[in-house]
mmCIF file of C-alpha atoms and ligand atoms in Angstrom:
data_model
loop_
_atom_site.group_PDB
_atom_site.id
_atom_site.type_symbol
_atom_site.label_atom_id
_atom_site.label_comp_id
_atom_site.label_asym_id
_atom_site.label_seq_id
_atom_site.Cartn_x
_atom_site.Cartn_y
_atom_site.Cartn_z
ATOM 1 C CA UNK A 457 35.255 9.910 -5.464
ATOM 2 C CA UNK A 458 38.945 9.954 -4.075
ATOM 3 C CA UNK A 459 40.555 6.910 -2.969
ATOM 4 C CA UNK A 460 40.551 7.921 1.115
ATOM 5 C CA UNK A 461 36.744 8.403 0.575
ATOM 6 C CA UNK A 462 36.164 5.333 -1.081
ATOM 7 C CA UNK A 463 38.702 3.414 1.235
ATOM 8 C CA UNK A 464 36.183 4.421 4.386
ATOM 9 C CA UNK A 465 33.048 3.717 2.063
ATOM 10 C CA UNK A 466 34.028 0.248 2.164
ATOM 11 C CA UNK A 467 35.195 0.197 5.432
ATOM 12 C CA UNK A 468 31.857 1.716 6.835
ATOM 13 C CA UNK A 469 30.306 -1.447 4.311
ATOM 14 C CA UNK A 470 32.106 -3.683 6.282
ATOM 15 C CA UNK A 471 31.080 -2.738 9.612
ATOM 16 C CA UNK A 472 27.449 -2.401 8.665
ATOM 17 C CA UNK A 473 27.616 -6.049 7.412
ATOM 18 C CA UNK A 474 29.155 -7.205 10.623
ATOM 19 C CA UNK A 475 26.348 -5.751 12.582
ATOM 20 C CA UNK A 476 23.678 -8.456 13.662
ATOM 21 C CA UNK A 477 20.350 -7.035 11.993
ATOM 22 C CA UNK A 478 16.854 -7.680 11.953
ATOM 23 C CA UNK A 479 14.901 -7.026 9.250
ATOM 24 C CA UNK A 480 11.661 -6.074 9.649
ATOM 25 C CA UNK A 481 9.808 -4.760 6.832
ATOM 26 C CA UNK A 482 10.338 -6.503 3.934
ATOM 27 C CA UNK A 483 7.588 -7.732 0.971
ATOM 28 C CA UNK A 484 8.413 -10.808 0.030
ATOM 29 C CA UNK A 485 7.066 -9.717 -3.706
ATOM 30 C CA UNK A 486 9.399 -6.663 -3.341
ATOM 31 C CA UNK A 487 12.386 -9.077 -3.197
ATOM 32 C CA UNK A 488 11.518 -10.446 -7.034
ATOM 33 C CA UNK A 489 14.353 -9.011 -9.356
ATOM 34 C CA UNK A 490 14.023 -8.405 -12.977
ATOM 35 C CA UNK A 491 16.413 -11.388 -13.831
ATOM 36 C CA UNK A 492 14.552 -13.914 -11.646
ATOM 37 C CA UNK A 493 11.094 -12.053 -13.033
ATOM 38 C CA UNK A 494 12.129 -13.053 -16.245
ATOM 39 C CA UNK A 495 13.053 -16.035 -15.648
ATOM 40 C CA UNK A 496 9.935 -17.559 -14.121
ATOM 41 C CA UNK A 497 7.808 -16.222 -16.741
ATOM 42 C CA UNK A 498 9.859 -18.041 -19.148
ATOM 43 C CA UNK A 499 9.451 -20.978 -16.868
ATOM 44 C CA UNK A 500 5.697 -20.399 -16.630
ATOM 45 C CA UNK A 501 5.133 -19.351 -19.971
ATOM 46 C CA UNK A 502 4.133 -15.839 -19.830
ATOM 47 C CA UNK A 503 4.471 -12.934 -21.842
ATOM 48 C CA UNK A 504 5.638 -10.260 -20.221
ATOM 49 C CA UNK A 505 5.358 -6.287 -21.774
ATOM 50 C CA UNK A 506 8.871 -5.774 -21.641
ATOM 51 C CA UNK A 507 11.854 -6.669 -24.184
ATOM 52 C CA UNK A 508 14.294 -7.602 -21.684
ATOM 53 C CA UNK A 509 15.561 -6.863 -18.285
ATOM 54 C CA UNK A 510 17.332 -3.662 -18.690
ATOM 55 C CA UNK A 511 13.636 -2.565 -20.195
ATOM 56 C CA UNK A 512 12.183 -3.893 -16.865
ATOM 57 C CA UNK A 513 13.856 -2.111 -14.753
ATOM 58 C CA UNK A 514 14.273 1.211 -16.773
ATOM 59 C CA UNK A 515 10.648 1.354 -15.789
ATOM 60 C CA UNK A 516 10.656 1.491 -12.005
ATOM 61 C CA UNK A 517 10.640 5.079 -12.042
ATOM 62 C CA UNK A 518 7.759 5.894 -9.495
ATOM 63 C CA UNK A 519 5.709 9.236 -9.015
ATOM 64 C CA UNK A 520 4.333 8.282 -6.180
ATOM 65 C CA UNK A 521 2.988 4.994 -3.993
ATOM 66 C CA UNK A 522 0.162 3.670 -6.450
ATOM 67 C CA UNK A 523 2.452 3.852 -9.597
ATOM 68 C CA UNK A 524 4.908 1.664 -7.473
ATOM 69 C CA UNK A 525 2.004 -0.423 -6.786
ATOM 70 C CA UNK A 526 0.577 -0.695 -10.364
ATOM 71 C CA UNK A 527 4.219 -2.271 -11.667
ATOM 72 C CA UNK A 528 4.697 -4.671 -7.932
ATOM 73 C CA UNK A 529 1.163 -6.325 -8.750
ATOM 74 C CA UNK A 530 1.681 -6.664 -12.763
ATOM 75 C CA UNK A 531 5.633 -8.288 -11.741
ATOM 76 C CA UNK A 532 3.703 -10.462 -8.951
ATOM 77 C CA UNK A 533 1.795 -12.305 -11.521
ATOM 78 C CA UNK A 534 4.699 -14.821 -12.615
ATOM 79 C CA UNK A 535 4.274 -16.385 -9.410
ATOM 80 C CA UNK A 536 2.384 -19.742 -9.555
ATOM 81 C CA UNK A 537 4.081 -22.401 -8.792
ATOM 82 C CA UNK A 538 5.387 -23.643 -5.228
ATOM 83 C CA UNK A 539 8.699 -24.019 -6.287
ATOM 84 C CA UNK A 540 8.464 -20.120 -7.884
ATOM 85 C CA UNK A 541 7.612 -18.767 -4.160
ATOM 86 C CA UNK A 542 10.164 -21.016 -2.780
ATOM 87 C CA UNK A 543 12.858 -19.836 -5.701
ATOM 88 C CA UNK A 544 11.804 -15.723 -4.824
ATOM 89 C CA UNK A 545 12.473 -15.910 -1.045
ATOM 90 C CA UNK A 546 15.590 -18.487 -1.002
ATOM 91 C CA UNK A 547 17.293 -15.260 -3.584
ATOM 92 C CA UNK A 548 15.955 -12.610 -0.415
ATOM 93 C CA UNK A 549 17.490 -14.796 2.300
ATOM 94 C CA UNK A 550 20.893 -15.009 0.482
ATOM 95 C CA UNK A 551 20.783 -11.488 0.150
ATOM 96 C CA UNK A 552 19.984 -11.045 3.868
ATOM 97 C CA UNK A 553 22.107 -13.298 5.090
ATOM 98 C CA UNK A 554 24.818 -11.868 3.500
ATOM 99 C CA UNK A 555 23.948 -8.527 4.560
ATOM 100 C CA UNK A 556 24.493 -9.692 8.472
ATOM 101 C CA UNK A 557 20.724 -10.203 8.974
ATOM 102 C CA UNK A 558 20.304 -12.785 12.020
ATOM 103 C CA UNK A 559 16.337 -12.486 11.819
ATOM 104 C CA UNK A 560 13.758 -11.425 9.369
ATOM 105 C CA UNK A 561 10.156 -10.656 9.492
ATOM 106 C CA UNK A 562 8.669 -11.124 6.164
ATOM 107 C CA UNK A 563 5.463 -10.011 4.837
ATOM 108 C CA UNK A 564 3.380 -11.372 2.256
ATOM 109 C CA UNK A 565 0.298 -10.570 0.535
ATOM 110 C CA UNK A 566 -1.770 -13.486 -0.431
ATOM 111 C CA UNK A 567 -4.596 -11.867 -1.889
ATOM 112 C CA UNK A 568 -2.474 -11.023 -4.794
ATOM 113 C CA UNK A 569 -1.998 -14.388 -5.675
ATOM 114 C CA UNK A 570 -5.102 -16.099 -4.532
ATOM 115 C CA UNK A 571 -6.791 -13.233 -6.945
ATOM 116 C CA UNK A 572 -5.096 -15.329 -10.159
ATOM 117 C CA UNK A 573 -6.106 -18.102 -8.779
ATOM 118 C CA UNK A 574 -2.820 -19.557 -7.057
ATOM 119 C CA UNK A 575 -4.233 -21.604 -3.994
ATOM 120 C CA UNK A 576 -2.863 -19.791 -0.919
ATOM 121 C CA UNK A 577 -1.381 -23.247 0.197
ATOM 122 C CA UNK A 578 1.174 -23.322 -2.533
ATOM 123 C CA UNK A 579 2.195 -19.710 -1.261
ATOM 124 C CA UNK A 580 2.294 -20.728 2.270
ATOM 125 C CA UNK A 581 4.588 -24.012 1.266
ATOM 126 C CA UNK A 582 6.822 -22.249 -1.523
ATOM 127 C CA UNK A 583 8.035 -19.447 1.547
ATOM 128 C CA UNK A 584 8.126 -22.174 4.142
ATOM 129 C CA UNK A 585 10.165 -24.206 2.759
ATOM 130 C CA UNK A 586 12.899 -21.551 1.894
ATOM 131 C CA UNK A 587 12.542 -20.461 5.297
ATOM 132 C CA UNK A 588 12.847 -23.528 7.206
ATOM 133 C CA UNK A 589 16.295 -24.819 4.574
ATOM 134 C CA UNK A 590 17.820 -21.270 5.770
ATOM 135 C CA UNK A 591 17.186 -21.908 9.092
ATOM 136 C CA UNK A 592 19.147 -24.872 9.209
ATOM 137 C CA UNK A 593 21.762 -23.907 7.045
ATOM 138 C CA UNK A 594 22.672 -20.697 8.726
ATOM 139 C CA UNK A 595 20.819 -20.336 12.159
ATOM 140 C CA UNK A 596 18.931 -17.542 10.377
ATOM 141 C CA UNK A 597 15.090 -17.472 12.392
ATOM 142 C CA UNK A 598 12.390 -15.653 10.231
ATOM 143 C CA UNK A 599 8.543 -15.144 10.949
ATOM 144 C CA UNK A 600 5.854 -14.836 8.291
ATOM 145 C CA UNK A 601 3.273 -11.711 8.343
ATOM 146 C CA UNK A 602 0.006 -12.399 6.262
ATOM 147 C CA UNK A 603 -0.967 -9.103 5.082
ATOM 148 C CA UNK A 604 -4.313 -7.283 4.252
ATOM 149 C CA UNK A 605 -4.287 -5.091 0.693
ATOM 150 C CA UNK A 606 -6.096 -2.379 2.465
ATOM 151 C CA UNK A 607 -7.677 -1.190 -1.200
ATOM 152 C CA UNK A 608 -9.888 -4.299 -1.126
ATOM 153 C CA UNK A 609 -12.463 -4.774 1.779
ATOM 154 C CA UNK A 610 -12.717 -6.022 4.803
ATOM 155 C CA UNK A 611 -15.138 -8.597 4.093
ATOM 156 C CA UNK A 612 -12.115 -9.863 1.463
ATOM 157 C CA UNK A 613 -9.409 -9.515 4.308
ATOM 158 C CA UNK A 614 -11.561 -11.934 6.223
ATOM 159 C CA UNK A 615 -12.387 -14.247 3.660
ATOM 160 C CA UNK A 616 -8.259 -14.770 3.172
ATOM 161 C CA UNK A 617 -7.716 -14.886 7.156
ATOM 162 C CA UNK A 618 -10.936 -17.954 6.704
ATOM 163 C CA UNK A 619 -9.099 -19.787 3.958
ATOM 164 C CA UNK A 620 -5.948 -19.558 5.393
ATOM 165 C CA UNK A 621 -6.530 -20.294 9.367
ATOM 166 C CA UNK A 622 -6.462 -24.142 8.564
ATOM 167 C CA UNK A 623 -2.942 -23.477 7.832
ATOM 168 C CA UNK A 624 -1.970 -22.133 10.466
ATOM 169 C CA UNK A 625 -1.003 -25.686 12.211
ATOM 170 C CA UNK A 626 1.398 -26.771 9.507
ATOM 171 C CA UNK A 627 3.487 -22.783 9.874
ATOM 172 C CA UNK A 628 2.997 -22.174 13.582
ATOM 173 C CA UNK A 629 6.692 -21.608 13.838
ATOM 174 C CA UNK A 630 6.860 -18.894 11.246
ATOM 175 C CA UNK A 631 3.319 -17.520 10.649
ATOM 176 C CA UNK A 632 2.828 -15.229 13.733
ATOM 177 C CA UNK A 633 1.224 -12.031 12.909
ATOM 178 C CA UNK A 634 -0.932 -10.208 10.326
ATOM 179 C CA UNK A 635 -0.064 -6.748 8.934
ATOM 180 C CA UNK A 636 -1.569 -4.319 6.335
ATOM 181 C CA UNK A 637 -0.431 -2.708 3.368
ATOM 182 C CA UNK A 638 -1.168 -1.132 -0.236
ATOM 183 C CA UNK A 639 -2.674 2.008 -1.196
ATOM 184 C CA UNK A 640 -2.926 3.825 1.749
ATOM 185 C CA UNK A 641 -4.448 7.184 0.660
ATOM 186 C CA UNK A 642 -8.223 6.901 1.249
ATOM 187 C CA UNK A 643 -8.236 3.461 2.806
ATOM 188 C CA UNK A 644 -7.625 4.033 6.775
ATOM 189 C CA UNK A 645 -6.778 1.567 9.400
ATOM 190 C CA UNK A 646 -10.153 1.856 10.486
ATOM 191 C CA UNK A 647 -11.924 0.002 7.316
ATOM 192 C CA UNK A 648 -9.712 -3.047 9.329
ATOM 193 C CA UNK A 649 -11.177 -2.697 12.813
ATOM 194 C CA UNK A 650 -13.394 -5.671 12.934
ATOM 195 C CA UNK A 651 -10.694 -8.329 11.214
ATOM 196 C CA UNK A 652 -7.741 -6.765 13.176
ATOM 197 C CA UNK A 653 -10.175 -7.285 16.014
ATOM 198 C CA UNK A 654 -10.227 -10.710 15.319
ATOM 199 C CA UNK A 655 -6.779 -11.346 14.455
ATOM 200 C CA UNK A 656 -5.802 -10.291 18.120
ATOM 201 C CA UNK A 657 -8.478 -12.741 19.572
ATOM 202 C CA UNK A 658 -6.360 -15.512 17.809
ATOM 203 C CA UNK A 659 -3.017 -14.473 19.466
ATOM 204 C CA UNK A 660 -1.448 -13.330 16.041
ATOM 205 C CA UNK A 661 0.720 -9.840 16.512
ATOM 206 C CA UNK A 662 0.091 -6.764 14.192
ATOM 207 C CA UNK A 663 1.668 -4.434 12.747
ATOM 208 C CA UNK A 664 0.159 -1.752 9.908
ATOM 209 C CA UNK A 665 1.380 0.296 7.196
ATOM 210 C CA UNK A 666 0.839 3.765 8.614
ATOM 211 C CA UNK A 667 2.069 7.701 7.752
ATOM 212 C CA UNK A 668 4.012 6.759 4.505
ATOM 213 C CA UNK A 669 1.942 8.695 2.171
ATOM 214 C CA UNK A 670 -0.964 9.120 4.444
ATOM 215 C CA UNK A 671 -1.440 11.948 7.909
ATOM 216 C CA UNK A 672 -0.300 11.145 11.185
ATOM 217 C CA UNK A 673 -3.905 10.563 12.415
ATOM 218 C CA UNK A 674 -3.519 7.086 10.434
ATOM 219 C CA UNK A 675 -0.894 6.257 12.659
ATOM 220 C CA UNK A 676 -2.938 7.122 15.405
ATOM 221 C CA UNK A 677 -5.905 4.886 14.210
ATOM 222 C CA UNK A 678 -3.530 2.142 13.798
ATOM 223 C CA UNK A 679 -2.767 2.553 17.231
ATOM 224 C CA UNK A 680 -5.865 3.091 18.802
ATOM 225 C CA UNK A 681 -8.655 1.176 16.443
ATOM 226 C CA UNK A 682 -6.524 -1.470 15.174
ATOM 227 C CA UNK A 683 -4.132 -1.972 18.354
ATOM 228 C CA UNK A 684 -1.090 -2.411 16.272
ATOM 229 C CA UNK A 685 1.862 -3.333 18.166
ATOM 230 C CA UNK A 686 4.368 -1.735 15.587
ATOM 231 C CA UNK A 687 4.267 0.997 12.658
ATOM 232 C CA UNK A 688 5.411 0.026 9.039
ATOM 233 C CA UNK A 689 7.094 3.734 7.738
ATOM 234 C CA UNK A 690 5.096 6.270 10.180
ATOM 235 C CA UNK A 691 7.359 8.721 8.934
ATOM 236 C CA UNK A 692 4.818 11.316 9.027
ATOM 237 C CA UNK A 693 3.995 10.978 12.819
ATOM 238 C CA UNK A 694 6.182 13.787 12.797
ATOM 239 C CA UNK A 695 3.495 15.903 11.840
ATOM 240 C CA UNK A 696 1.703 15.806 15.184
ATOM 241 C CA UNK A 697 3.638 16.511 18.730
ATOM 242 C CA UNK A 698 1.718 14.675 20.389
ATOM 243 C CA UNK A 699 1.609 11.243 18.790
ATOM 244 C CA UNK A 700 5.521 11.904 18.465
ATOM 245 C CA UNK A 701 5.364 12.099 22.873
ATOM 246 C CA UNK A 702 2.951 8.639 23.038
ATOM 247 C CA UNK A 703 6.157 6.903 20.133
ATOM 248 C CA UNK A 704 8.947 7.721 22.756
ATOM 249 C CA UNK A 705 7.015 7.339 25.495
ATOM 250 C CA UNK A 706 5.492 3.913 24.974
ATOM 251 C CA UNK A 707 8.496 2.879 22.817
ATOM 252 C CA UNK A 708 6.072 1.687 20.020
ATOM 253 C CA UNK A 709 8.881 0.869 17.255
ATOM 254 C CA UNK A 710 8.749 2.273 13.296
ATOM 255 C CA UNK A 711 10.119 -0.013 10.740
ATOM 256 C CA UNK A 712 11.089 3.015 8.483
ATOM 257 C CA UNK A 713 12.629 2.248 5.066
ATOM 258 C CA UNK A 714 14.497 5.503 3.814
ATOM 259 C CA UNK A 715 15.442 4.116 -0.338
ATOM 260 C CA UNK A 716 11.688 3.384 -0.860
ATOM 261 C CA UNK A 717 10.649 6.787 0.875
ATOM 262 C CA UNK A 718 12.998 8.716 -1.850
ATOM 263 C CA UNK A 719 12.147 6.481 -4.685
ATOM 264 C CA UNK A 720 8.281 6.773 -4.093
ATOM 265 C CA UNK A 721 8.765 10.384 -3.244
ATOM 266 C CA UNK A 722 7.807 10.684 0.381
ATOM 267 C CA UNK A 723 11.015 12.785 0.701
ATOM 268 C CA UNK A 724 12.683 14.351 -2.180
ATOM 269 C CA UNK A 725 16.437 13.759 -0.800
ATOM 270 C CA UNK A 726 17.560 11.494 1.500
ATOM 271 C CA UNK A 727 19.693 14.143 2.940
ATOM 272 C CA UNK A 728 16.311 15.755 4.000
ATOM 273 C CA UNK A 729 15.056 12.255 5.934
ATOM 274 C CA UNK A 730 13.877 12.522 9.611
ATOM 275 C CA UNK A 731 15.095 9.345 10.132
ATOM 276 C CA UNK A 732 17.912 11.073 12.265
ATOM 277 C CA UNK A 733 15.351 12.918 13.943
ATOM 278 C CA UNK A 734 13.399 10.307 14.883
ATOM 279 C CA UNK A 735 16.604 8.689 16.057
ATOM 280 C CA UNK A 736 17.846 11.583 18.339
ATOM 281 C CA UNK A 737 14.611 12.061 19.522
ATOM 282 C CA UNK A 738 14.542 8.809 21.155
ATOM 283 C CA UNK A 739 11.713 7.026 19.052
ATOM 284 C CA UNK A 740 12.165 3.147 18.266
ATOM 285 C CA UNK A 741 13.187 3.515 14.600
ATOM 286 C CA UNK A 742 14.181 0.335 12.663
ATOM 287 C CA UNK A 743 16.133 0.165 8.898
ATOM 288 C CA UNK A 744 14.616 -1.969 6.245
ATOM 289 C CA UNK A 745 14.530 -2.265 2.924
ATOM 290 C CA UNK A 746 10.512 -2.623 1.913
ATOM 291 C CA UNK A 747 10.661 -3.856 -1.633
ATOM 292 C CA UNK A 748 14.591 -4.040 -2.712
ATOM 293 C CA UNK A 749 14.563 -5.242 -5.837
ATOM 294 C CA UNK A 750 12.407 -2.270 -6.592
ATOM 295 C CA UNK A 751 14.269 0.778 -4.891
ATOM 296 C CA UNK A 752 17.634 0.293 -5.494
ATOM 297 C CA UNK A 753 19.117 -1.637 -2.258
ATOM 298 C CA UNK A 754 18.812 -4.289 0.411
ATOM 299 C CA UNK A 755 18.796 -3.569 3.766
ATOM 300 C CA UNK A 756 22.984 -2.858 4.556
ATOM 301 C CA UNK A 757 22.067 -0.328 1.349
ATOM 302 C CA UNK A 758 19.625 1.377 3.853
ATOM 303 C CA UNK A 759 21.958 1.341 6.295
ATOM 304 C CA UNK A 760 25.036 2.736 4.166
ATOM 305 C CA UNK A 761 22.998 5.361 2.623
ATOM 306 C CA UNK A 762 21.515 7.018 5.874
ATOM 307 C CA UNK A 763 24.917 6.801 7.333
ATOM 308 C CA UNK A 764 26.528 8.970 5.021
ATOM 309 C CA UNK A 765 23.264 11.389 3.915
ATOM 310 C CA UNK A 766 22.639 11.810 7.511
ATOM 311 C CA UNK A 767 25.999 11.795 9.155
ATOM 312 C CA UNK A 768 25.154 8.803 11.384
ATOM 313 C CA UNK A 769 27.698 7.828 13.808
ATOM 314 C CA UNK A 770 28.856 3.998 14.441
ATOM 315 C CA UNK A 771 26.992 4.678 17.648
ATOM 316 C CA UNK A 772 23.870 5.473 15.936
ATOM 317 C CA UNK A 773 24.361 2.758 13.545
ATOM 318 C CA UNK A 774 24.886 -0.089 16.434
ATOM 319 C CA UNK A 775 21.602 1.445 18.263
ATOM 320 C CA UNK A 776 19.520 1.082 14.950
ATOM 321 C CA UNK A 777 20.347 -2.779 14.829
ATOM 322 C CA UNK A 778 19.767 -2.787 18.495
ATOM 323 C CA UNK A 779 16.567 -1.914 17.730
ATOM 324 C CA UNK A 780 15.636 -4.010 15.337
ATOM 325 C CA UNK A 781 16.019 -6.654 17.494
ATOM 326 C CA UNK A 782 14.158 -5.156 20.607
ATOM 327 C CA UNK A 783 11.435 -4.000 17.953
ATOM 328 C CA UNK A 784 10.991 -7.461 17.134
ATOM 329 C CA UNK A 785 8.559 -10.207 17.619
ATOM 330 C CA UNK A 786 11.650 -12.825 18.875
ATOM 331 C CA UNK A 787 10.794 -14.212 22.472
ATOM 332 C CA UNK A 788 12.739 -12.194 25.011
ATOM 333 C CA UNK A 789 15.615 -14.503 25.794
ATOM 334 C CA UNK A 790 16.282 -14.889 21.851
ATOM 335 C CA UNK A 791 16.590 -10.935 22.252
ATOM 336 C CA UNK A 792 18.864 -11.242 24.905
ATOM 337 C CA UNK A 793 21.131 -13.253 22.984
ATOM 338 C CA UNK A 794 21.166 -11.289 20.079
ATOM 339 C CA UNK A 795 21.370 -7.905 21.857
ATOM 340 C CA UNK A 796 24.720 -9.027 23.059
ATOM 341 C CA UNK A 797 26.423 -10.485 20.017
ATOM 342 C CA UNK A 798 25.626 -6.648 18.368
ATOM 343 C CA UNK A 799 27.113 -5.432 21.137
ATOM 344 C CA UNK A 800 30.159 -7.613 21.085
HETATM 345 N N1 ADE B 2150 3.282 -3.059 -0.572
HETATM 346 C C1 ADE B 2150 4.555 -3.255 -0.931
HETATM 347 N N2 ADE B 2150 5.284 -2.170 -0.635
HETATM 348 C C2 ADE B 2150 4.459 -1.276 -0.053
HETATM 349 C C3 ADE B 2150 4.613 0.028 0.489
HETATM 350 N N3 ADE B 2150 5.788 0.655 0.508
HETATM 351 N N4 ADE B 2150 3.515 0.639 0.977
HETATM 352 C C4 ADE B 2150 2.337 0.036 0.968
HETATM 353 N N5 ADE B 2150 2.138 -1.181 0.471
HETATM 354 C C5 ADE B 2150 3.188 -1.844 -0.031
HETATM 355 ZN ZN1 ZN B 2151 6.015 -1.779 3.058
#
């Protein structure tokens, strides 16, 4: 790299830190690094199948979406304690913050814990109480999405929305919506009518995992059987015209997140993303980061890389932040505010 082009690599760092984010799709189980992995099995006293760190992470080399998976679920089991929870999503937020997010929306998949037999309380209170300290210490707001792992049932997905309803008191200022996730590929939205049903009788939002690895008529079902307010990925909506017209036309956003698409092959370059498409097309596209410590970069990673694969302009850059926060589930005057400090 010559110096000019590194000179206005950093500078383009700069201003994408400086830009008021939200983030929007983000496991909180993607956010657990090797070191911190480590460390909390050594803390809980668990062997883990790998030598050291630098073995660890040699192995996130994915094929696809389930060999991702396989590795998130196996790293996931180190978490037991509160304070473990608690430890995992104060590193995110530090991470965040730094990278000029103002607002997060953070999901998290109980069922892999409760599974082991870690009480779904202690997950709730570990992420809570990171949540609320970086609150007050930086003004940073965050809500809490309970998601579904779609390749379990539906009589499962209710049993977790049963055990963790009485909760729902004690987190009423973060836990506000439900969401859905995992292995997409045979599992549609549909097998979630009846609980997403439900989940909209309670007043939570929703949001689904949609056209990652699976068709465009997922995103669709989302849509229509599940009534999904937002789209986590839907980068193949591209697929079909017309589902493309009802995204611009009805503004429903995607919270795409281009480093996990390359790294679990849904594109084989970033350079060949339709992020930009979507973008110049007029959809409601979003940046986020997914799982981070898995695929390579945080969210102002996402940002950086897109810019200079796809030749996005500042323009382009302050509209996908500007999105974020209109795609989000902030009240509207919140938006307000934060629409004008990205435009300032
Ligand atoms: N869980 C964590 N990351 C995911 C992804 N990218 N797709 C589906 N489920 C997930
Ligand atoms: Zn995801």
């Amino acid at each position: 790299m010559s110096i000019s082009s590194a000179c206005s690599t950093i500078a383009l760092s700069k201003f994408i830190q400086a830009l008021p984010k939200a983030e929007l799709h983000v496991h909180i189980e993607g956010t657990l690094e090797p070191e911190l992995l480590f460390a909390l099995a050594q803390r809980n006293k668990i062997t883990l199948p790998y030598s050291s760190v630098q073995a660890l992470r040699k192995a996130y080399a994915f094929d696809d979406l389930q060999s991702f998976l396989d590795l998130y679920y196996a790293g996931a089991a180190v978490l037991l304690t509160e304070n473990d929870f608690y430890d995992m999503t104060m590193a995110y937020l530090h991470r965040a913050h730094a990278d000029g997010v103002i607002h997060a929306e953070i999901m998290f998949d109980p069922q892999t814990h409760t599974e082991r037999g870690v009480a779904i309380a202690t997950v709730f209170a570990g992420i809570a109480r990171a949540l609320r300290e970086m609150r007050k210490a930086t003004g940073m707001s965050s809500y809490l999405l309970l998601s579904f792992l779609r390749h379990l049932s539906e009589a499962a997905a209710f049993a977790t929305l049963e055990s963790a309803l009485p909760l729902r008191d004690t987190y009423q200022d973060l836990w506000i919506g439900i969401g859905l996730d995992s292995a997409e590929d045979g599992n549609p939205p549909e097998k979630f009518t009846r609980v997403f049903a439900r989940c909209k009788e309670l007043g939570f939002r929703l949001v689904a995992h949609a056209g990652e690895e699976g068709p465009a008529s997922y995103v669709t079902s989302a849509l229509d059987q599940l009534r999904v307010e937002r789209i986590d990925h839907g980068v193949r909506s591209e697929e079909d015209p017309a589902l493309m017209q009802r995204l611009i036309q009805q503004q429903i956003p995607l919270t795409v997140c281009p480093l996990s698409n390359v790294k679990l092959k849904v594109v084989t370059d970033l350079s060949q993303h339709n992020l930009a498409h979507f973008l110049r097309a007029g959809v409601l596209v979003t940046i986020n980061s997914d799982d981070p410590a898995y695929f390579g970069g945080y969210i102002a990673d996402n940002y950086l890389a897109c810019a200079q694969a796809l030749n996005l302009s500042n323009d382009e850059l302050v509209t996908l932040a500007r999105n974020s926060i209109q795609a989000s589930f902030l009240p509207s005057d919140r938006k307000y505010t934060l629409l004008h400090s990205v435009q300032a």
